[in-house]
């Protein structure tokens, strides 16, 4: 816990209560209310947790005003440019960038865990072919506790380590299998001679009928997308994983809960929703109509890929993603992509509009990612599974961090009750 530098005084009905204030290494001070209910008999009220810190952490820091994102202190734009996803995974899990020897050992471990239990192939076949790949991923990842029961004892640090490696290694295999199953093609096994991103692309797009050579430009773009989605403080799905883990649930069940939460269009489902929105807009001349709808309080329409609870400036991941979109589309020979043209025109129109400027609504990570993924050949239904694949290391790192805190306890929020006070049951004849 951070040092207690000062206290705040809360006065209720003439009685004063001293609340410790902890100072972080970065970000706002934190008012410690853990003893508030015991001392003052009151709860705090913060639906959506707009002003509430649920934990202390050393993994990721976001400065929403500056549009800054750090992983273990390293800026996301430097990691996206100079590092690669498995090195970022090591950094997330262990806190420091690896030496060459440490990285080689880690990459070898992950590579050699990429296959899933052969019996799990049958599990996929219980789903309808037209099931959304996220539905399949939630089910299959949750079922992993039935196949890897030897790494579910969360009290055993060795089993926690094995479960971490298994989840990071097998998530691309499971996501690729969910995709293959949805298009009626045979599963493609992982290959140990390919790096993490190339392996995922190969498992998605190779077919037994002919050799498939992974384009290194696609593999680099894929790896960068994985890195940009790796972790993001206590977002909804990470908080879901932490809450599930606080009851002692096994890691596979916790990650399945995170996948389920990520699926929502306000969260990780926004990348699919954003591309569908851009296709619905169709061309730049239709943008004014959609901008007007986004501003209309009576219209539930929102600009998908815009706005963020924390960023009140550009999402730094969107900035990197936008650069990648230009590069990847040019290199893949997808010049003059009408969707990218619409996206850029929409971004310019929204940023020039006082409504979005005043509410500090900027493009977020989901605004450009779908354009790249579609250009790479992925259907929109695979956008959120790729987000889930990427975020697994963040969920796992936060899960490990919570379990390593001996003071951690089950999460159990209270409520502001506005229902009926006690009343007696009435027989149906008298109602
Ligand atoms: C992710 O938390 C994370 O870190 C998430 C994430 C991660 O890496 O884990 O970054 C990934 O989920 C990115 C966000 C993807 N979602 C979308 O792009 C969906 C569209 N965005 C919105 O639904 C919204 O901006 C949220 C959900 C992202 C944030 O919502 P908040 O913080 O609860 O803000 P809000 O809904 O209270 O909006 C504040 C105001 C409102 O207007 P008023 O009621 O104050 O008049 O801004 C308006 C909103 O109506 N607003 C929008 C808008 N987003 C907010 N208006 C139009 N279009 C939008 N996109």
Coordinates of C-alpha atoms and ligand atoms in Angstrom, one line a residue:
X1 CA 0.0 0.0 0.0
X2 CA 1.2 3.5 -0.8
X3 CA 2.3 5.7 2.0
X4 CA -0.3 7.7 3.9
X5 CA 0.7 11.3 3.4
X6 CA -2.3 13.2 4.9
X7 CA -5.9 12.7 6.0
X8 CA -9.3 14.1 5.0
X9 CA -11.9 15.1 7.6
X10 CA -15.5 14.0 7.0
X11 CA -18.2 15.6 9.2
X12 CA -21.6 14.0 9.5
X13 CA -24.2 15.4 11.9
X14 CA -21.5 17.3 13.8
X15 CA -19.3 14.2 14.2
X16 CA -15.9 14.2 12.4
X17 CA -14.1 11.2 10.9
X18 CA -10.5 11.2 9.7
X19 CA -9.9 9.3 6.4
X20 CA -6.4 8.5 5.4
X21 CA -5.2 9.8 2.0
X22 CA -2.7 7.7 0.1
X23 CA -0.4 9.2 -2.5
X24 CA 0.3 7.1 -5.7
X25 CA 3.5 7.1 -7.8
X26 CA 1.3 8.6 -10.5
X27 CA -2.3 9.8 -10.7
X28 CA -4.7 11.3 -8.2
X29 CA -4.5 10.8 -4.4
X30 CA -6.7 8.1 -3.0
X31 CA -9.2 8.6 -0.1
X32 CA -9.1 5.4 2.0
X33 CA -12.7 4.6 3.0
X34 CA -12.2 1.0 4.1
X35 CA -13.2 1.8 7.7
X36 CA -15.9 4.4 6.9
X37 CA -18.9 2.1 7.4
X38 CA -17.5 0.7 10.7
X39 CA -16.8 4.2 12.0
X40 CA -19.6 6.4 10.5
X41 CA -22.3 3.9 9.6
X42 CA -22.5 5.2 6.0
X43 CA -21.7 3.8 2.5
X44 CA -20.2 5.7 -0.4
X45 CA -22.3 5.7 -3.6
X46 CA -20.5 5.4 -7.0
X47 CA -22.4 3.3 -9.6
X48 CA -20.1 2.8 -12.6
X49 CA -17.1 3.5 -10.3
X50 CA -16.4 6.8 -11.9
X51 CA -14.5 8.0 -8.7
X52 CA -13.6 4.7 -7.1
X53 CA -10.3 2.8 -7.0
X54 CA -11.0 -0.9 -6.5
X55 CA -7.4 -2.0 -5.8
X56 CA -3.8 -0.9 -5.9
X57 CA -1.8 -2.0 -8.9
X58 CA 1.7 -1.7 -10.5
X59 CA 0.9 -3.0 -14.0
X60 CA -0.7 -0.2 -16.1
X61 CA -1.2 3.5 -15.7
X62 CA -3.4 5.8 -17.8
X63 CA -3.3 9.6 -17.7
X64 CA -6.6 10.4 -19.3
X65 CA -5.9 14.1 -19.6
X66 CA -2.6 13.7 -21.4
X67 CA -3.7 10.6 -23.4
X68 CA -0.8 8.6 -21.9
X69 CA -0.7 4.8 -21.4
X70 CA 2.2 3.1 -19.5
X71 CA 2.8 -0.6 -19.0
X72 CA 5.2 -1.1 -16.1
X73 CA 6.2 2.5 -16.8
X74 CA 6.9 2.0 -20.6
X75 CA 4.8 4.2 -23.0
X76 CA 2.5 2.2 -25.3
X77 CA 3.8 3.9 -28.4
X78 CA 7.4 2.8 -27.6
X79 CA 6.3 -0.7 -26.9
X80 CA 4.2 -0.8 -30.1
X81 CA 7.2 0.4 -32.1
X82 CA 10.1 -1.3 -30.5
X83 CA 8.8 -4.4 -28.6
X84 CA 6.6 -7.3 -29.6
X85 CA 3.6 -9.0 -27.9
X86 CA 5.3 -11.9 -26.1
X87 CA 8.0 -9.5 -24.7
X88 CA 5.1 -7.2 -23.5
X89 CA 3.5 -10.3 -22.0
X90 CA 6.7 -11.0 -20.1
X91 CA 6.8 -7.4 -18.9
X92 CA 3.2 -7.5 -17.8
X93 CA 3.6 -10.8 -15.9
X94 CA 7.0 -10.2 -14.3
X95 CA 7.4 -6.4 -14.1
X96 CA 10.6 -6.0 -16.1
X97 CA 11.7 -6.3 -19.7
X98 CA 13.4 -9.7 -20.2
X99 CA 17.0 -10.4 -21.0
X100 CA 17.6 -12.2 -24.3
X101 CA 17.9 -15.5 -22.4
X102 CA 14.7 -14.9 -20.3
X103 CA 12.8 -14.0 -23.4
X104 CA 13.9 -17.0 -25.4
X105 CA 12.9 -19.3 -22.5
X106 CA 9.5 -17.6 -22.1
X107 CA 8.7 -17.7 -25.8
X108 CA 9.7 -21.4 -25.9
X109 CA 7.4 -22.1 -23.0
X110 CA 4.4 -20.3 -24.6
X111 CA 5.1 -21.9 -28.0
X112 CA 5.1 -25.4 -26.5
X113 CA 1.7 -24.8 -24.8
X114 CA -0.2 -23.7 -27.9
X115 CA -1.9 -27.0 -28.6
X116 CA -5.2 -27.7 -26.8
X117 CA -6.3 -31.1 -25.4
X118 CA -7.5 -33.1 -28.4
X119 CA -10.7 -34.0 -26.6
X120 CA -11.6 -30.3 -26.6
X121 CA -12.1 -30.5 -30.4
X122 CA -15.3 -32.3 -29.7
X123 CA -16.4 -29.5 -27.4
X124 CA -16.5 -27.1 -30.3
X125 CA -18.8 -29.4 -32.2
X126 CA -21.5 -28.9 -29.7
X127 CA -22.0 -25.3 -30.9
X128 CA -24.1 -24.3 -33.9
X129 CA -21.9 -23.4 -36.9
X130 CA -23.4 -19.9 -36.9
X131 CA -22.6 -19.3 -33.2
X132 CA -20.7 -16.0 -32.7
X133 CA -17.1 -16.8 -32.0
X134 CA -17.3 -15.0 -28.7
X135 CA -20.0 -17.4 -27.6
X136 CA -17.7 -20.3 -28.4
X137 CA -14.7 -18.7 -26.7
X138 CA -16.7 -18.0 -23.5
X139 CA -17.8 -21.7 -23.4
X140 CA -14.5 -23.3 -24.4
X141 CA -12.3 -21.2 -22.1
X142 CA -14.7 -21.8 -19.2
X143 CA -14.4 -25.6 -20.0
X144 CA -10.6 -25.5 -19.8
X145 CA -11.0 -26.1 -16.0
X146 CA -12.4 -29.5 -17.0
X147 CA -9.4 -30.3 -19.2
X148 CA -6.6 -28.7 -17.2
X149 CA -7.7 -29.4 -13.7
X150 CA -4.0 -29.8 -12.7
X151 CA -3.6 -26.0 -12.9
X152 CA -6.6 -24.8 -11.0
X153 CA -5.3 -24.7 -7.4
X154 CA -4.9 -20.9 -7.1
X155 CA -3.1 -21.3 -3.7
X156 CA -0.2 -23.0 -5.6
X157 CA 2.1 -20.5 -7.3
X158 CA 3.4 -23.1 -9.6
X159 CA -0.1 -24.0 -10.8
X160 CA -0.9 -20.3 -11.2
X161 CA 2.2 -19.9 -13.4
X162 CA 1.2 -22.9 -15.5
X163 CA -2.4 -21.7 -15.9
X164 CA -1.0 -18.3 -16.9
X165 CA 1.2 -19.8 -19.6
X166 CA -1.6 -22.1 -20.8
X167 CA -4.1 -19.3 -21.2
X168 CA -1.7 -17.0 -23.1
X169 CA -0.5 -19.8 -25.3
X170 CA -3.9 -21.4 -26.1
X171 CA -6.1 -18.4 -26.6
X172 CA -5.0 -17.8 -30.2
X173 CA -5.6 -21.5 -30.9
X174 CA -9.1 -21.4 -29.4
X175 CA -9.9 -18.1 -31.2
X176 CA -8.7 -19.5 -34.5
X177 CA -10.7 -22.7 -33.9
X178 CA -13.8 -20.7 -33.2
X179 CA -13.4 -18.9 -36.5
X180 CA -12.6 -22.1 -38.5
X181 CA -15.7 -23.8 -36.9
X182 CA -17.9 -20.8 -37.9
X183 CA -16.8 -21.0 -41.6
X184 CA -17.0 -24.8 -41.8
X185 CA -13.3 -25.3 -42.4
X186 CA -11.1 -27.9 -40.6
X187 CA -9.1 -26.8 -37.6
X188 CA -5.5 -25.9 -38.3
X189 CA -3.0 -27.0 -35.6
X190 CA -0.5 -24.5 -34.2
X191 CA 3.1 -24.6 -35.6
X192 CA 6.2 -24.2 -33.4
X193 CA 8.2 -22.7 -36.3
X194 CA 6.0 -19.6 -36.4
X195 CA 6.0 -16.7 -34.0
X196 CA 2.9 -15.9 -31.9
X197 CA 1.1 -13.6 -34.4
X198 CA 2.1 -15.5 -37.5
X199 CA 0.9 -18.7 -35.9
X200 CA -2.5 -17.1 -35.2
X201 CA -2.9 -15.9 -38.8
X202 CA -1.8 -19.3 -40.1
X203 CA -4.4 -21.1 -37.9
X204 CA -7.1 -18.7 -39.2
X205 CA -6.4 -18.6 -42.9
X206 CA -4.4 -21.8 -43.8
X207 CA -6.3 -24.8 -45.3
X208 CA -5.1 -28.4 -45.7
X209 CA -5.5 -28.2 -49.5
X210 CA -2.5 -25.9 -50.1
X211 CA 0.5 -24.3 -48.3
X212 CA -0.3 -20.9 -46.7
X213 CA 2.6 -18.5 -46.3
X214 CA 2.0 -15.8 -43.7
X215 CA 2.7 -12.3 -45.0
X216 CA 5.3 -10.8 -42.6
X217 CA 3.6 -7.4 -42.9
X218 CA 0.3 -8.9 -41.7
X219 CA 2.1 -10.7 -38.9
X220 CA 3.8 -7.5 -37.7
X221 CA 0.4 -5.6 -37.9
X222 CA -1.3 -8.4 -36.0
X223 CA 1.4 -8.4 -33.3
X224 CA 1.0 -4.7 -32.9
X225 CA -2.7 -5.0 -32.5
X226 CA -2.2 -7.7 -29.8
X227 CA 0.2 -5.3 -28.0
X228 CA -2.1 -2.3 -28.2
X229 CA -4.9 -4.3 -26.5
X230 CA -2.9 -6.1 -23.9
X231 CA -4.0 -4.3 -20.7
X232 CA -5.8 -1.2 -19.6
X233 CA -6.0 -0.7 -15.8
X234 CA -9.3 -1.7 -14.1
X235 CA -11.7 -1.6 -17.2
X236 CA -15.0 -3.5 -17.0
X237 CA -13.6 -6.9 -18.1
X238 CA -10.5 -6.7 -15.9
X239 CA -12.6 -5.7 -13.0
X240 CA -14.9 -8.7 -13.8
X241 CA -11.9 -11.0 -13.7
X242 CA -10.7 -9.6 -10.4
X243 CA -14.2 -9.9 -8.8
X244 CA -14.5 -13.5 -10.0
X245 CA -11.1 -14.3 -8.7
X246 CA -11.8 -12.8 -5.3
X247 CA -14.2 -15.7 -4.6
X248 CA -11.4 -18.2 -5.3
X249 CA -12.7 -19.2 -8.7
X250 CA -10.2 -21.0 -10.9
X251 CA -8.3 -19.0 -13.5
X252 CA -10.1 -20.5 -16.5
X253 CA -13.5 -19.5 -15.0
X254 CA -12.3 -16.0 -14.3
X255 CA -11.0 -15.4 -17.8
X256 CA -14.2 -16.8 -19.2
X257 CA -16.0 -14.2 -17.2
X258 CA -13.7 -11.5 -18.5
X259 CA -14.4 -12.6 -22.1
X260 CA -18.2 -12.5 -21.5
X261 CA -17.9 -8.9 -20.1
X262 CA -15.6 -7.8 -23.0
X263 CA -18.2 -8.8 -25.5
X264 CA -20.5 -5.9 -24.8
X265 CA -20.7 -3.1 -27.5
X266 CA -19.7 -0.5 -24.9
X267 CA -16.5 -2.3 -24.2
X268 CA -14.6 -4.8 -26.4
X269 CA -17.6 -5.3 -28.7
X270 CA -17.2 -1.7 -29.9
X271 CA -14.7 -2.6 -32.6
X272 CA -17.3 -4.8 -34.4
X273 CA -20.0 -2.2 -33.7
X274 CA -17.7 0.6 -35.1
X275 CA -17.0 -1.2 -38.4
X276 CA -20.7 -2.0 -38.8
X277 CA -21.5 1.7 -38.1
X278 CA -18.9 2.9 -40.7
X279 CA -20.5 0.5 -43.2
X280 CA -23.9 1.8 -42.4
X281 CA -22.8 5.4 -42.8
X282 CA -21.4 4.3 -46.2
X283 CA -19.7 7.5 -47.4
X284 CA -18.6 10.9 -46.1
X285 CA -21.6 12.7 -47.4
X286 CA -23.8 10.8 -44.9
X287 CA -21.7 11.9 -41.9
X288 CA -23.7 15.0 -40.9
X289 CA -26.8 12.8 -40.4
X290 CA -25.0 10.4 -38.0
X291 CA -23.2 13.2 -36.1
X292 CA -26.7 14.8 -35.5
X293 CA -28.0 11.4 -34.3
X294 CA -25.1 10.9 -32.0
X295 CA -25.8 14.4 -30.4
X296 CA -29.6 13.8 -30.1
X297 CA -30.4 12.8 -26.5
X298 CA -33.6 11.1 -27.8
X299 CA -31.6 8.9 -30.2
X300 CA -29.8 6.0 -28.5
X301 CA -27.2 6.0 -31.4
X302 CA -23.7 6.7 -30.3
X303 CA -20.5 7.0 -32.4
X304 CA -18.9 3.6 -31.8
X305 CA -15.2 3.8 -31.3
X306 CA -15.6 7.3 -29.8
X307 CA -15.4 8.4 -26.1
X308 CA -13.8 6.8 -23.1
X309 CA -14.4 6.8 -19.4
X310 CA -10.8 7.7 -18.7
X311 CA -9.3 9.3 -21.8
X312 CA -10.4 12.9 -22.2
X313 CA -7.8 13.3 -24.9
X314 CA -6.8 11.0 -27.8
X315 CA -6.5 7.3 -26.8
X316 CA -2.8 6.8 -27.6
X317 CA -3.6 3.4 -28.9
X318 CA -5.9 4.9 -31.5
X319 CA -3.1 7.1 -32.7
X320 CA -0.8 4.1 -33.2
X321 CA -3.7 2.2 -34.8
X322 CA -4.5 5.0 -37.2
X323 CA -0.8 5.0 -38.4
X324 CA -1.0 1.2 -38.8
X325 CA -4.2 1.4 -40.7
X326 CA -2.6 3.6 -43.3
X327 CA 0.5 1.4 -43.5
X328 CA -1.3 -1.9 -43.6
X329 CA -3.9 -0.9 -46.2
X330 CA -1.2 0.5 -48.4
X331 CA 1.1 -2.6 -48.0
X332 CA -1.9 -4.9 -48.5
X333 CA -2.7 -3.0 -51.7
X334 CA -6.1 -1.9 -50.3
X335 CA -5.7 1.7 -51.5
X336 CA -8.6 4.1 -51.4
X337 CA -10.4 2.0 -48.8
X338 CA -13.9 3.7 -48.7
X339 CA -14.4 2.6 -45.0
X340 CA -11.1 4.2 -44.0
X341 CA -12.0 7.4 -46.0
X342 CA -15.4 7.5 -44.1
X343 CA -13.6 6.9 -40.8
X344 CA -11.1 9.7 -41.3
X345 CA -13.9 12.1 -42.5
X346 CA -16.1 11.1 -39.5
X347 CA -13.1 11.7 -37.1
X348 CA -12.5 15.1 -38.6
X349 CA -16.2 16.1 -38.4
X350 CA -16.6 14.9 -34.9
X351 CA -13.4 16.6 -33.6
X352 CA -14.5 19.8 -35.3
X353 CA -18.0 19.7 -33.6
X354 CA -18.3 21.5 -30.2
X355 CA -20.5 18.7 -28.8
X356 CA -17.6 16.1 -29.0
X357 CA -15.0 18.7 -28.1
X358 CA -16.8 19.9 -25.1
X359 CA -17.5 16.4 -23.8
X360 CA -13.9 15.4 -24.7
X361 CA -15.0 12.6 -26.9
X362 CA -12.1 11.3 -29.0
X363 CA -11.5 8.2 -31.1
X364 CA -10.6 5.2 -28.9
X365 CA -8.7 2.0 -29.5
X366 CA -11.7 0.5 -31.3
X367 CA -12.1 3.2 -33.9
X368 CA -9.5 2.1 -36.4
X369 CA -8.7 -1.5 -35.3
X370 CA -11.7 -3.0 -37.2
X371 CA -10.5 -1.3 -40.5
X372 CA -7.2 -3.1 -40.2
X373 CA -8.7 -6.4 -39.2
X374 CA -11.2 -6.4 -42.1
X375 CA -8.4 -5.5 -44.6
X376 CA -6.4 -8.5 -43.2
X377 CA -9.4 -10.7 -44.1
X378 CA -11.1 -11.2 -40.7
X379 CA -14.9 -11.0 -40.5
X380 CA -16.4 -8.5 -38.0
X381 CA -17.4 -11.4 -35.7
X382 CA -13.7 -12.1 -35.1
X383 CA -12.8 -8.5 -34.0
X384 CA -13.8 -9.0 -30.4
X385 CA -12.3 -12.5 -30.1
X386 CA -9.0 -10.9 -31.2
X387 CA -9.4 -8.2 -28.5
X388 CA -10.0 -11.0 -26.0
X389 CA -7.0 -12.9 -27.2
X390 CA -4.8 -9.8 -26.8
X391 CA -6.3 -8.9 -23.4
X392 CA -5.7 -12.3 -21.8
X393 CA -2.3 -11.3 -20.6
X394 CA -3.7 -8.2 -19.0
X395 CA -6.4 -10.2 -17.2
X396 CA -3.9 -12.8 -16.1
X397 CA -1.4 -10.3 -14.9
X398 CA -4.1 -8.5 -12.9
X399 CA -5.4 -11.9 -11.6
X400 CA -1.9 -12.9 -10.4
X401 CA -1.3 -9.5 -8.8
X402 CA -4.6 -9.8 -6.8
X403 CA -3.8 -13.3 -5.7
X404 CA -0.3 -12.3 -4.6
X405 CA -1.7 -9.7 -2.2
X406 CA -2.2 -11.6 1.1
X407 CA -4.7 -8.9 2.2
X408 CA -7.0 -9.5 -0.7
X409 CA -10.6 -10.5 0.1
X410 CA -13.8 -11.3 -1.6
X411 CA -15.3 -8.3 -3.4
X412 CA -18.8 -7.6 -2.0
X413 CA -20.2 -4.1 -2.8
X414 CA -23.1 -2.7 -0.8
X415 CA -26.1 -0.7 -2.2
X416 CA -28.4 2.3 -1.8
X417 CA -31.6 0.5 -1.1
X418 CA -34.7 2.3 -2.4
X419 CA -37.2 -0.6 -2.2
X420 CA -40.1 -1.4 0.2
X421 CA -39.4 -1.5 3.9
X422 CA -40.7 -4.6 5.8
X423 CA -44.4 -5.5 5.2
X424 CA -46.5 -8.6 5.9
X425 CA -47.5 -11.2 3.4
X426 CA -51.2 -11.0 2.2
X427 CA -53.2 -14.0 1.1
X428 CA -54.3 -14.0 -2.5
X429 CA -58.0 -13.7 -1.6
X430 CA -57.4 -10.3 0.0
X431 CA -55.3 -8.8 -2.9
Ligands
LIG1 C1 -13.1 0.1 -24.5 O1 -12.4 1.1 -19.8 C2 -11.5 0.8 -20.7 O2 -10.3 1.0 -20.5 C3 -12.1 0.2 -21.9 C4 -11.1 -0.1 -23.1 C5 -10.0 -1.1 -22.7 O3 -9.0 -1.1 -23.3 O4 -10.3 -2.0 -21.8 O5 -10.4 1.1 -23.4 C6 -11.8 -0.6 -24.3 O6 -14.1 -0.4 -24.1 C7 -13.1 1.4 -25.3 C8 -14.5 2.0 -25.4 C9 -15.3 1.3 -26.5 N1 -16.7 1.7 -26.5 C10 -17.2 2.5 -27.5 O7 -16.5 3.0 -28.4 C11 -18.7 2.7 -27.4 C12 -19.0 4.2 -27.6 N2 -18.5 4.9 -26.4 C13 -19.5 5.2 -25.4 O8 -20.5 4.2 -25.2 C14 -18.9 5.7 -24.1 O9 -18.0 6.7 -24.5 C15 -18.1 4.8 -23.2 C16 -18.9 3.6 -22.7 C17 -16.8 4.3 -23.8 C18 -17.7 5.6 -21.9 O10 -18.9 6.0 -21.3 P1 -18.9 6.8 -19.9 O11 -17.5 7.1 -19.5 O12 -19.9 6.2 -19.0 O13 -19.5 8.2 -20.4 P2 -21.0 8.6 -20.6 O14 -21.7 7.5 -21.2 O15 -21.5 9.1 -19.3 O16 -20.9 9.8 -21.6 C19 -20.6 11.1 -21.2 C20 -21.3 12.0 -22.2 C21 -22.8 11.6 -22.3 O17 -23.5 12.8 -22.6 P3 -24.3 13.5 -21.4 O18 -25.3 12.5 -20.8 O19 -23.2 14.0 -20.4 O20 -25.1 14.7 -22.1 O21 -20.8 11.8 -23.5 C22 -21.8 11.3 -24.4 C23 -22.9 10.7 -23.5 O22 -24.2 10.7 -24.1 N3 -21.1 10.2 -25.1 C24 -21.3 10.1 -26.5 C25 -20.4 9.0 -26.8 N4 -19.8 8.6 -25.7 C26 -20.2 9.4 -24.7 N5 -22.1 10.7 -27.4 C27 -22.0 10.2 -28.6 N6 -21.2 9.2 -29.0 C28 -20.4 8.6 -28.1 N7 -19.5 7.6 -28.5

